[in-house]
Amino acid sequence: MRTPEQAQDISGLPSLGMIPMGSKSSGETSAKRGLVVTGGREPVEVVTQSRPQSQMSESYRALRTSLLLTSVGAPPKIILITSALPREGKTTTSVNTAIVLAQKGTRVLLIDADLRRPSIHKALGISSRIGLSNVLTGGATIQQATVRSPLMPNLYILPAGPPPPNPAELMASAQMVDLLAELRDQYDHVIVDTPPTLSVTDAVVLSTRADAVVLVIRSAQTTKPALRRARDILAQVNARVAGVLLNAVDLDSADYYYYYEYQGKYGQRYYDENMDGSAQDSAQAISPGA
């Protein structure tokens, strides 16, 4: 699958948008752009903080708008982000979604619920010595385990903590249910990064507690059977799947010729990261606030 339309047609789920392909994971450029290769070998770029005027950042803001409009009555509080398979961009999506939500001034908590291959602490440069696993086993309180993000004062992180021997059981425990209920009252939004749906059961178990589930797939990599299977597994537990997000889209491909041509004519000034100060101010003034 290469386009959001294909993903929507195949899955029968709404398309939440697409994220363009990001930086390469090598050399000095990666370090300058905040690219971190995590333990799960997924390059995580905190692009919404390092390059806020980029096309990728605008795509995450568009995702934010889609998510905030998915629930009738009130925006979703607990947002679970998963993928069909490993290395499709779920952690990058989780981190950047939390940041763009916090940029609106809301109080946001980002939870690393991938207790098997935790990576958010590496991407954000914080300690994971105490985290979610400690809270669920009674070894720490939520206040002791939560870290304020160095990126902005209203973004908080709950790292995974030491890997436990029974992650699936902890995700399904009464302690996890109670924890999410408590956090729902403390934060405007709680972003939960989980393992891939087709790899282990953790994401499926947690999905029943979320107000919205985002299924991340990777352009030109995720297969149609994998997407359908992930959709079916989540549907079996009545998860509230908000839709599918197509990640790592190559806008230079033939599939996006007309889209790219439109952006070239009408979006170049907005996405130009080398624009002068006056142009930046103008672009920020007309930038969508949602």
Short mmCIF file of N, CA, C and O in Angstrom, two decimals, residues 58-179:
data_model
loop_
_atom_site.label_atom_id
_atom_site.label_comp_id
_atom_site.label_asym_id
_atom_site.label_seq_id
_atom_site.Cartn_x
_atom_site.Cartn_y
_atom_site.Cartn_z
N GLU A 58 3.87 19.54 9.95
CA GLU A 58 2.51 19.92 9.58
C GLU A 58 1.61 18.70 9.43
O GLU A 58 0.42 18.74 9.77
N SER A 59 2.18 17.58 8.99
CA SER A 59 1.41 16.35 8.87
C SER A 59 0.98 15.83 10.23
O SER A 59 -0.13 15.31 10.40
N TYR A 60 1.85 15.97 11.24
CA TYR A 60 1.47 15.56 12.60
C TYR A 60 0.41 16.50 13.17
O TYR A 60 -0.47 16.06 13.92
N ARG A 61 0.45 17.77 12.81
CA ARG A 61 -0.60 18.68 13.26
C ARG A 61 -1.93 18.33 12.60
O ARG A 61 -3.00 18.46 13.21
N ALA A 62 -1.87 17.88 11.34
CA ALA A 62 -3.09 17.43 10.67
C ALA A 62 -3.64 16.17 11.34
O ALA A 62 -4.86 16.01 11.50
N LEU A 63 -2.74 15.28 11.77
CA LEU A 63 -3.16 14.09 12.51
C LEU A 63 -3.82 14.49 13.82
O LEU A 63 -4.85 13.92 14.21
N ARG A 64 -3.25 15.48 14.50
CA ARG A 64 -3.85 15.99 15.74
C ARG A 64 -5.29 16.45 15.50
O ARG A 64 -6.19 16.12 16.28
N THR A 65 -5.49 17.18 14.43
CA THR A 65 -6.84 17.65 14.12
C THR A 65 -7.79 16.48 13.89
O THR A 65 -8.91 16.47 14.39
N SER A 66 -7.34 15.49 13.14
CA SER A 66 -8.17 14.31 12.87
C SER A 66 -8.54 13.60 14.16
O SER A 66 -9.69 13.20 14.37
N LEU A 67 -7.56 13.44 15.05
CA LEU A 67 -7.81 12.74 16.31
C LEU A 67 -8.79 13.49 17.20
O LEU A 67 -9.68 12.90 17.81
N LEU A 68 -8.63 14.80 17.28
CA LEU A 68 -9.50 15.59 18.15
C LEU A 68 -10.94 15.61 17.68
O LEU A 68 -11.85 15.90 18.45
N LEU A 69 -11.15 15.27 16.41
CA LEU A 69 -12.50 15.27 15.84
C LEU A 69 -13.11 13.87 15.75
O LEU A 69 -14.22 13.73 15.22
N THR A 70 -12.39 12.86 16.27
CA THR A 70 -12.90 11.49 16.11
C THR A 70 -14.01 11.15 17.08
O THR A 70 -14.84 10.28 16.79
N SER A 71 -14.04 11.79 18.24
CA SER A 71 -15.03 11.46 19.26
C SER A 71 -16.15 12.48 19.27
O SER A 71 -15.91 13.68 19.17
N VAL A 72 -17.36 12.00 19.42
CA VAL A 72 -18.53 12.86 19.50
C VAL A 72 -18.64 13.38 20.94
O VAL A 72 -18.59 12.61 21.90
N GLY A 73 -18.80 14.68 21.08
CA GLY A 73 -18.99 15.26 22.41
C GLY A 73 -17.74 15.83 23.01
O GLY A 73 -17.72 16.96 23.47
N ALA A 74 -16.66 15.07 23.03
CA ALA A 74 -15.40 15.54 23.63
C ALA A 74 -14.23 14.84 22.95
O ALA A 74 -14.36 13.70 22.48
N PRO A 75 -13.08 15.50 22.88
CA PRO A 75 -11.90 14.87 22.28
C PRO A 75 -11.50 13.63 23.07
O PRO A 75 -11.74 13.55 24.28
N PRO A 76 -10.87 12.65 22.43
CA PRO A 76 -10.44 11.45 23.15
C PRO A 76 -9.35 11.77 24.16
O PRO A 76 -8.45 12.57 23.88
N LYS A 77 -9.45 11.15 25.32
CA LYS A 77 -8.44 11.36 26.36
C LYS A 77 -7.32 10.33 26.26
O LYS A 77 -6.14 10.66 26.24
N ILE A 78 -7.69 9.05 26.23
CA ILE A 78 -6.68 7.99 26.14
C ILE A 78 -6.58 7.56 24.68
O ILE A 78 -7.53 7.02 24.10
N ILE A 79 -5.42 7.81 24.09
CA ILE A 79 -5.18 7.50 22.67
C ILE A 79 -4.09 6.45 22.59
O ILE A 79 -2.96 6.68 23.02
N LEU A 80 -4.44 5.29 22.10
CA LEU A 80 -3.48 4.18 21.98
C LEU A 80 -2.95 4.14 20.55
O LEU A 80 -3.73 4.20 19.59
N ILE A 81 -1.64 4.03 20.42
CA ILE A 81 -1.01 3.98 19.10
C ILE A 81 -0.27 2.66 18.96
O ILE A 81 0.56 2.30 19.79
N THR A 82 -0.62 1.94 17.90
CA THR A 82 0.01 0.65 17.63
C THR A 82 0.27 0.54 16.14
O THR A 82 -0.03 1.45 15.36
N SER A 83 0.83 -0.57 15.74
CA SER A 83 1.08 -0.85 14.32
C SER A 83 0.76 -2.30 14.05
O SER A 83 0.54 -3.08 14.99
N ALA A 84 0.72 -2.66 12.80
CA ALA A 84 0.49 -4.05 12.47
C ALA A 84 1.73 -4.89 12.78
O ALA A 84 1.66 -5.93 13.43
N LEU A 85 2.89 -4.39 12.35
CA LEU A 85 4.15 -5.11 12.46
C LEU A 85 5.23 -4.18 13.03
O LEU A 85 5.03 -2.97 13.11
N PRO A 86 6.39 -4.74 13.42
CA PRO A 86 7.47 -3.88 13.93
C PRO A 86 8.02 -2.93 12.87
O PRO A 86 7.88 -3.16 11.67
N ARG A 87 8.64 -1.85 13.34
CA ARG A 87 9.37 -0.89 12.52
C ARG A 87 8.48 -0.21 11.47
O ARG A 87 8.90 0.06 10.36
N GLU A 88 7.25 0.08 11.87
CA GLU A 88 6.35 0.80 10.96
C GLU A 88 6.15 2.26 11.38
O GLU A 88 5.49 3.02 10.68
N GLY A 89 6.72 2.65 12.54
CA GLY A 89 6.68 4.05 12.92
C GLY A 89 5.75 4.39 14.06
O GLY A 89 5.45 5.56 14.29
N LYS A 90 5.34 3.40 14.85
CA LYS A 90 4.38 3.68 15.92
C LYS A 90 5.00 4.54 17.03
O LYS A 90 4.34 5.43 17.57
N THR A 91 6.26 4.30 17.37
CA THR A 91 6.89 5.08 18.44
C THR A 91 7.14 6.52 17.99
O THR A 91 6.90 7.46 18.75
N THR A 92 7.60 6.71 16.77
CA THR A 92 7.76 8.05 16.24
C THR A 92 6.42 8.79 16.24
O THR A 92 6.34 9.97 16.60
N THR A 93 5.37 8.09 15.85
CA THR A 93 4.04 8.68 15.84
C THR A 93 3.59 9.04 17.26
O THR A 93 3.03 10.11 17.50
N SER A 94 3.84 8.15 18.21
CA SER A 94 3.46 8.40 19.60
C SER A 94 4.14 9.64 20.15
O SER A 94 3.50 10.52 20.76
N VAL A 95 5.45 9.74 19.96
CA VAL A 95 6.22 10.85 20.49
C VAL A 95 5.76 12.17 19.89
O VAL A 95 5.49 13.15 20.59
N ASN A 96 5.65 12.22 18.57
CA ASN A 96 5.31 13.47 17.91
C ASN A 96 3.84 13.85 18.10
O ASN A 96 3.51 15.04 18.15
N THR A 97 2.97 12.87 18.25
CA THR A 97 1.57 13.17 18.55
C THR A 97 1.45 13.79 19.93
O THR A 97 0.70 14.76 20.14
N ALA A 98 2.19 13.25 20.90
CA ALA A 98 2.18 13.82 22.24
C ALA A 98 2.69 15.26 22.23
O ALA A 98 2.14 16.14 22.91
N ILE A 99 3.71 15.52 21.45
CA ILE A 99 4.28 16.87 21.39
C ILE A 99 3.30 17.86 20.78
O ILE A 99 3.09 18.95 21.32
N VAL A 100 2.68 17.51 19.65
CA VAL A 100 1.77 18.48 19.02
C VAL A 100 0.52 18.71 19.87
O VAL A 100 -0.05 19.81 19.85
N LEU A 101 0.10 17.72 20.63
CA LEU A 101 -1.01 17.94 21.55
C LEU A 101 -0.60 18.87 22.68
O LEU A 101 -1.35 19.77 23.08
N ALA A 102 0.61 18.68 23.19
CA ALA A 102 1.12 19.54 24.26
C ALA A 102 1.35 20.96 23.77
O ALA A 102 1.24 21.92 24.54
N GLN A 103 1.67 21.12 22.50
CA GLN A 103 1.90 22.44 21.94
C GLN A 103 0.64 23.30 21.94
O GLN A 103 0.71 24.52 21.84
N LYS A 104 -0.52 22.68 22.07
CA LYS A 104 -1.77 23.42 22.18
C LYS A 104 -2.00 23.94 23.60
O LYS A 104 -2.99 24.62 23.86
N GLY A 105 -1.11 23.60 24.51
CA GLY A 105 -1.24 24.05 25.88
C GLY A 105 -1.94 23.07 26.80
O GLY A 105 -2.15 23.37 27.98
N THR A 106 -2.30 21.90 26.29
CA THR A 106 -2.96 20.90 27.11
C THR A 106 -1.93 20.08 27.89
O THR A 106 -0.76 20.01 27.53
N ARG A 107 -2.40 19.47 28.96
CA ARG A 107 -1.55 18.64 29.82
C ARG A 107 -1.55 17.22 29.26
O ARG A 107 -2.60 16.56 29.20
N VAL A 108 -0.38 16.74 28.83
CA VAL A 108 -0.27 15.48 28.09
C VAL A 108 0.70 14.53 28.79
O VAL A 108 1.78 14.95 29.23
N LEU A 109 0.31 13.27 28.86
CA LEU A 109 1.20 12.22 29.36
C LEU A 109 1.47 11.22 28.25
O LEU A 109 0.54 10.73 27.59
N LEU A 110 2.74 10.90 28.03
CA LEU A 110 3.15 9.89 27.06
C LEU A 110 3.63 8.66 27.81
O LEU A 110 4.58 8.73 28.58
N ILE A 111 2.96 7.52 27.59
CA ILE A 111 3.30 6.28 28.28
C ILE A 111 3.99 5.32 27.32
O ILE A 111 3.47 5.04 26.22
N ASP A 112 5.12 4.79 27.73
CA ASP A 112 5.78 3.72 26.98
C ASP A 112 5.27 2.39 27.52
O ASP A 112 5.75 1.89 28.54
N ALA A 113 4.25 1.84 26.86
CA ALA A 113 3.67 0.57 27.29
C ALA A 113 4.22 -0.61 26.51
O ALA A 113 3.66 -1.71 26.57
N ASP A 114 5.32 -0.38 25.79
CA ASP A 114 6.02 -1.48 25.14
C ASP A 114 7.07 -1.99 26.11
O ASP A 114 8.24 -1.59 26.08
N LEU A 115 6.66 -2.86 27.01
CA LEU A 115 7.54 -3.33 28.07
C LEU A 115 8.57 -4.34 27.55
O LEU A 115 9.49 -4.69 28.29
N ARG A 116 8.42 -4.78 26.33
CA ARG A 116 9.36 -5.76 25.76
C ARG A 116 10.54 -5.05 25.09
O ARG A 116 11.69 -5.46 25.26
N ARG A 117 10.24 -4.01 24.31
CA ARG A 117 11.29 -3.24 23.64
C ARG A 117 11.05 -1.75 23.85
O ARG A 117 10.69 -1.03 22.91
N PRO A 118 11.22 -1.27 25.06
CA PRO A 118 10.97 0.15 25.32
C PRO A 118 11.95 1.04 24.59
O PRO A 118 13.12 0.69 24.42
N SER A 119 11.48 2.20 24.14
CA SER A 119 12.36 3.06 23.35
C SER A 119 12.12 4.55 23.55
O SER A 119 12.96 5.36 23.17
N ILE A 120 11.00 4.93 24.14
CA ILE A 120 10.70 6.35 24.27
C ILE A 120 11.74 7.06 25.13
O ILE A 120 12.11 8.21 24.85
N HIS A 121 12.23 6.39 26.18
CA HIS A 121 13.22 7.04 27.04
C HIS A 121 14.50 7.37 26.26
O HIS A 121 15.15 8.39 26.52
N LYS A 122 14.86 6.52 25.31
CA LYS A 122 16.05 6.79 24.50
C LYS A 122 15.80 7.95 23.54
O LYS A 122 16.67 8.80 23.34
N ALA A 123 14.61 7.97 22.95
CA ALA A 123 14.29 9.03 22.00
C ALA A 123 14.27 10.41 22.67
O ALA A 123 14.65 11.41 22.06
N LEU A 124 13.85 10.45 23.94
CA LEU A 124 13.73 11.73 24.64
C LEU A 124 14.86 11.99 25.63
O LEU A 124 14.88 13.02 26.30
N GLY A 125 15.78 11.04 25.73
CA GLY A 125 16.95 11.24 26.57
C GLY A 125 16.67 11.28 28.06
O GLY A 125 17.22 12.11 28.79
N ILE A 126 15.78 10.40 28.52
CA ILE A 126 15.46 10.34 29.95
C ILE A 126 15.76 8.95 30.48
O ILE A 126 15.96 8.00 29.72
N SER A 127 15.76 8.81 31.80
CA SER A 127 16.05 7.53 32.43
C SER A 127 14.81 6.63 32.43
O SER A 127 13.68 7.12 32.54
N SER A 128 15.04 5.34 32.32
CA SER A 128 13.95 4.37 32.41
C SER A 128 14.17 3.42 33.59
O SER A 128 13.64 2.32 33.63
N ARG A 129 14.93 3.88 34.55
CA ARG A 129 15.24 3.04 35.72
C ARG A 129 13.97 2.75 36.52
O ARG A 129 13.79 1.67 37.07
N ILE A 130 13.09 3.74 36.58
CA ILE A 130 11.79 3.57 37.22
C ILE A 130 10.72 3.94 36.20
O ILE A 130 10.83 4.96 35.52
N GLY A 131 9.69 3.10 36.10
CA GLY A 131 8.67 3.39 35.10
C GLY A 131 7.40 2.60 35.31
O GLY A 131 7.06 2.21 36.43
N LEU A 132 6.71 2.35 34.21
CA LEU A 132 5.40 1.69 34.25
C LEU A 132 5.44 0.33 34.92
O LEU A 132 4.55 0.00 35.72
N SER A 133 6.45 -0.46 34.63
CA SER A 133 6.53 -1.80 35.22
C SER A 133 6.63 -1.73 36.74
O SER A 133 6.04 -2.55 37.46
N ASN A 134 7.35 -0.74 37.26
CA ASN A 134 7.45 -0.56 38.72
C ASN A 134 6.11 -0.18 39.34
O ASN A 134 5.74 -0.68 40.40
N VAL A 135 5.37 0.70 38.64
CA VAL A 135 4.07 1.13 39.15
C VAL A 135 3.10 -0.04 39.19
O VAL A 135 2.38 -0.24 40.19
N LEU A 136 3.08 -0.86 38.16
CA LEU A 136 2.13 -1.97 38.08
C LEU A 136 2.45 -3.09 39.06
O LEU A 136 1.56 -3.84 39.47
N THR A 137 3.71 -3.22 39.46
CA THR A 137 4.10 -4.26 40.41
C THR A 137 4.19 -3.74 41.84
O THR A 137 4.60 -4.49 42.74
N GLY A 138 3.83 -2.48 42.04
CA GLY A 138 3.83 -1.93 43.39
C GLY A 138 5.18 -1.43 43.87
O GLY A 138 5.33 -1.11 45.05
N GLY A 139 6.16 -1.34 42.97
CA GLY A 139 7.50 -0.91 43.38
C GLY A 139 7.69 0.58 43.38
O GLY A 139 8.73 1.08 43.84
N ALA A 140 6.72 1.33 42.84
CA ALA A 140 6.83 2.79 42.80
C ALA A 140 5.44 3.38 42.61
O ALA A 140 4.53 2.71 42.11
N THR A 141 5.28 4.62 43.01
CA THR A 141 4.03 5.32 42.76
C THR A 141 4.08 5.98 41.39
O THR A 141 5.16 6.15 40.80
N ILE A 142 2.92 6.40 40.89
CA ILE A 142 2.88 7.06 39.59
C ILE A 142 3.66 8.37 39.64
O ILE A 142 4.31 8.76 38.67
N GLN A 143 3.62 9.04 40.79
CA GLN A 143 4.36 10.30 40.94
C GLN A 143 5.87 10.07 40.88
O GLN A 143 6.61 10.87 40.30
N GLN A 144 6.33 8.97 41.46
CA GLN A 144 7.77 8.67 41.44
C GLN A 144 8.25 8.27 40.05
O GLN A 144 9.41 8.52 39.70
N ALA A 145 7.37 7.66 39.26
CA ALA A 145 7.79 7.13 37.96
C ALA A 145 7.65 8.14 36.82
O ALA A 145 8.31 8.00 35.79
N THR A 146 6.80 9.14 36.99
CA THR A 146 6.55 10.10 35.91
C THR A 146 7.62 11.17 35.86
O THR A 146 8.05 11.70 36.89
N VAL A 147 8.06 11.48 34.65
CA VAL A 147 9.12 12.46 34.43
C VAL A 147 8.58 13.61 33.58
O VAL A 147 7.88 13.37 32.59
N ARG A 148 8.89 14.82 33.97
CA ARG A 148 8.51 15.96 33.12
C ARG A 148 9.47 16.04 31.94
O ARG A 148 10.68 15.96 32.10
N SER A 149 8.90 16.18 30.75
CA SER A 149 9.72 16.20 29.54
C SER A 149 10.61 17.43 29.50
O SER A 149 10.18 18.53 29.88
N PRO A 150 11.85 17.28 29.03
CA PRO A 150 12.72 18.45 28.88
C PRO A 150 12.30 19.35 27.71
O PRO A 150 12.81 20.45 27.57
N LEU A 151 11.35 18.87 26.88
CA LEU A 151 10.96 19.62 25.69
C LEU A 151 9.98 20.74 26.00
O LEU A 151 10.05 21.81 25.41
N MET A 152 9.03 20.50 26.92
CA MET A 152 8.04 21.50 27.27
C MET A 152 7.45 21.17 28.63
O MET A 152 7.36 20.00 29.01
N PRO A 153 7.01 22.18 29.39
CA PRO A 153 6.62 21.95 30.78
C PRO A 153 5.33 21.18 30.97
O PRO A 153 5.13 20.59 32.04
N ASN A 154 4.44 21.16 29.99
CA ASN A 154 3.16 20.48 30.14
C ASN A 154 3.13 19.09 29.50
O ASN A 154 2.07 18.49 29.34
N LEU A 155 4.30 18.56 29.11
CA LEU A 155 4.42 17.21 28.57
C LEU A 155 5.13 16.34 29.59
O LEU A 155 6.24 16.66 30.03
N TYR A 156 4.51 15.23 29.97
CA TYR A 156 5.07 14.32 30.96
C TYR A 156 5.27 12.94 30.33
O TYR A 156 4.54 12.55 29.40
N ILE A 157 6.26 12.23 30.85
CA ILE A 157 6.61 10.92 30.30
C ILE A 157 6.54 9.87 31.40
O ILE A 157 7.07 10.08 32.50
N LEU A 158 5.91 8.74 31.09
CA LEU A 158 5.96 7.57 31.96
C LEU A 158 6.72 6.49 31.19
O LEU A 158 6.16 5.82 30.35
N PRO A 159 8.04 6.36 31.44
CA PRO A 159 8.82 5.36 30.70
C PRO A 159 8.41 3.95 31.08
O PRO A 159 7.64 3.74 32.03
N ALA A 160 8.92 2.99 30.34
CA ALA A 160 8.51 1.61 30.54
C ALA A 160 9.03 1.03 31.85
O ALA A 160 8.37 0.21 32.49
N GLY A 161 10.22 1.44 32.25
CA GLY A 161 10.82 0.84 33.44
C GLY A 161 11.54 -0.45 33.09
O GLY A 161 11.63 -0.85 31.92
N PRO A 162 12.06 -1.17 34.08
CA PRO A 162 12.78 -2.43 33.83
C PRO A 162 11.86 -3.45 33.16
O PRO A 162 10.70 -3.59 33.57
N PRO A 163 12.33 -4.17 32.14
CA PRO A 163 11.49 -5.17 31.47
C PRO A 163 11.05 -6.27 32.43
O PRO A 163 11.88 -6.90 33.09
N PRO A 164 9.75 -6.53 32.55
CA PRO A 164 9.25 -7.56 33.46
C PRO A 164 9.19 -8.91 32.75
O PRO A 164 9.22 -8.98 31.51
N PRO A 165 9.06 -10.01 33.49
CA PRO A 165 8.96 -11.33 32.86
C PRO A 165 7.57 -11.61 32.28
O PRO A 165 7.41 -12.54 31.50
N ASN A 166 6.57 -10.81 32.68
CA ASN A 166 5.19 -11.09 32.28
C ASN A 166 4.47 -9.85 31.77
O ASN A 166 3.46 -9.41 32.36
N PRO A 167 4.94 -9.23 30.68
CA PRO A 167 4.34 -7.96 30.23
C PRO A 167 2.87 -8.07 29.85
O PRO A 167 2.08 -7.17 30.17
N ALA A 168 2.47 -9.16 29.20
CA ALA A 168 1.06 -9.29 28.78
C ALA A 168 0.14 -9.34 29.99
O ALA A 168 -0.94 -8.75 29.99
N GLU A 169 0.56 -10.04 31.04
CA GLU A 169 -0.25 -10.14 32.25
C GLU A 169 -0.38 -8.78 32.94
O GLU A 169 -1.44 -8.43 33.46
N LEU A 170 0.71 -8.00 32.93
CA LEU A 170 0.65 -6.67 33.54
C LEU A 170 -0.30 -5.75 32.77
O LEU A 170 -1.03 -4.96 33.36
N MET A 171 -0.29 -5.84 31.44
CA MET A 171 -1.18 -5.01 30.64
C MET A 171 -2.64 -5.35 30.88
O MET A 171 -3.51 -4.48 30.79
N ALA A 172 -2.92 -6.61 31.20
CA ALA A 172 -4.30 -7.06 31.42
C ALA A 172 -4.72 -7.00 32.88
O ALA A 172 -5.84 -7.38 33.22
N SER A 173 -3.85 -6.50 33.74
CA SER A 173 -4.10 -6.54 35.18
C SER A 173 -5.09 -5.47 35.62
O SER A 173 -5.30 -4.45 34.94
N ALA A 174 -5.67 -5.68 36.79
CA ALA A 174 -6.55 -4.68 37.39
C ALA A 174 -5.77 -3.42 37.73
O ALA A 174 -6.33 -2.31 37.70
N GLN A 175 -4.49 -3.56 38.02
CA GLN A 175 -3.66 -2.40 38.33
C GLN A 175 -3.56 -1.46 37.12
O GLN A 175 -3.57 -0.23 37.28
N MET A 176 -3.47 -2.04 35.93
CA MET A 176 -3.39 -1.21 34.73
C MET A 176 -4.71 -0.50 34.48
O MET A 176 -4.73 0.68 34.09
N VAL A 177 -5.81 -1.18 34.71
CA VAL A 177 -7.13 -0.57 34.55
C VAL A 177 -7.28 0.61 35.51
O VAL A 177 -7.73 1.70 35.12
N ASP A 178 -6.90 0.40 36.76
CA ASP A 178 -7.00 1.46 37.76
C ASP A 178 -6.07 2.62 37.43
O ASP A 178 -6.43 3.80 37.64
N LEU A 179 -4.88 2.30 36.93
CA LEU A 179 -3.92 3.35 36.59
C LEU A 179 -4.46 4.26 35.49
O LEU A 179 -4.39 5.49 35.59
#
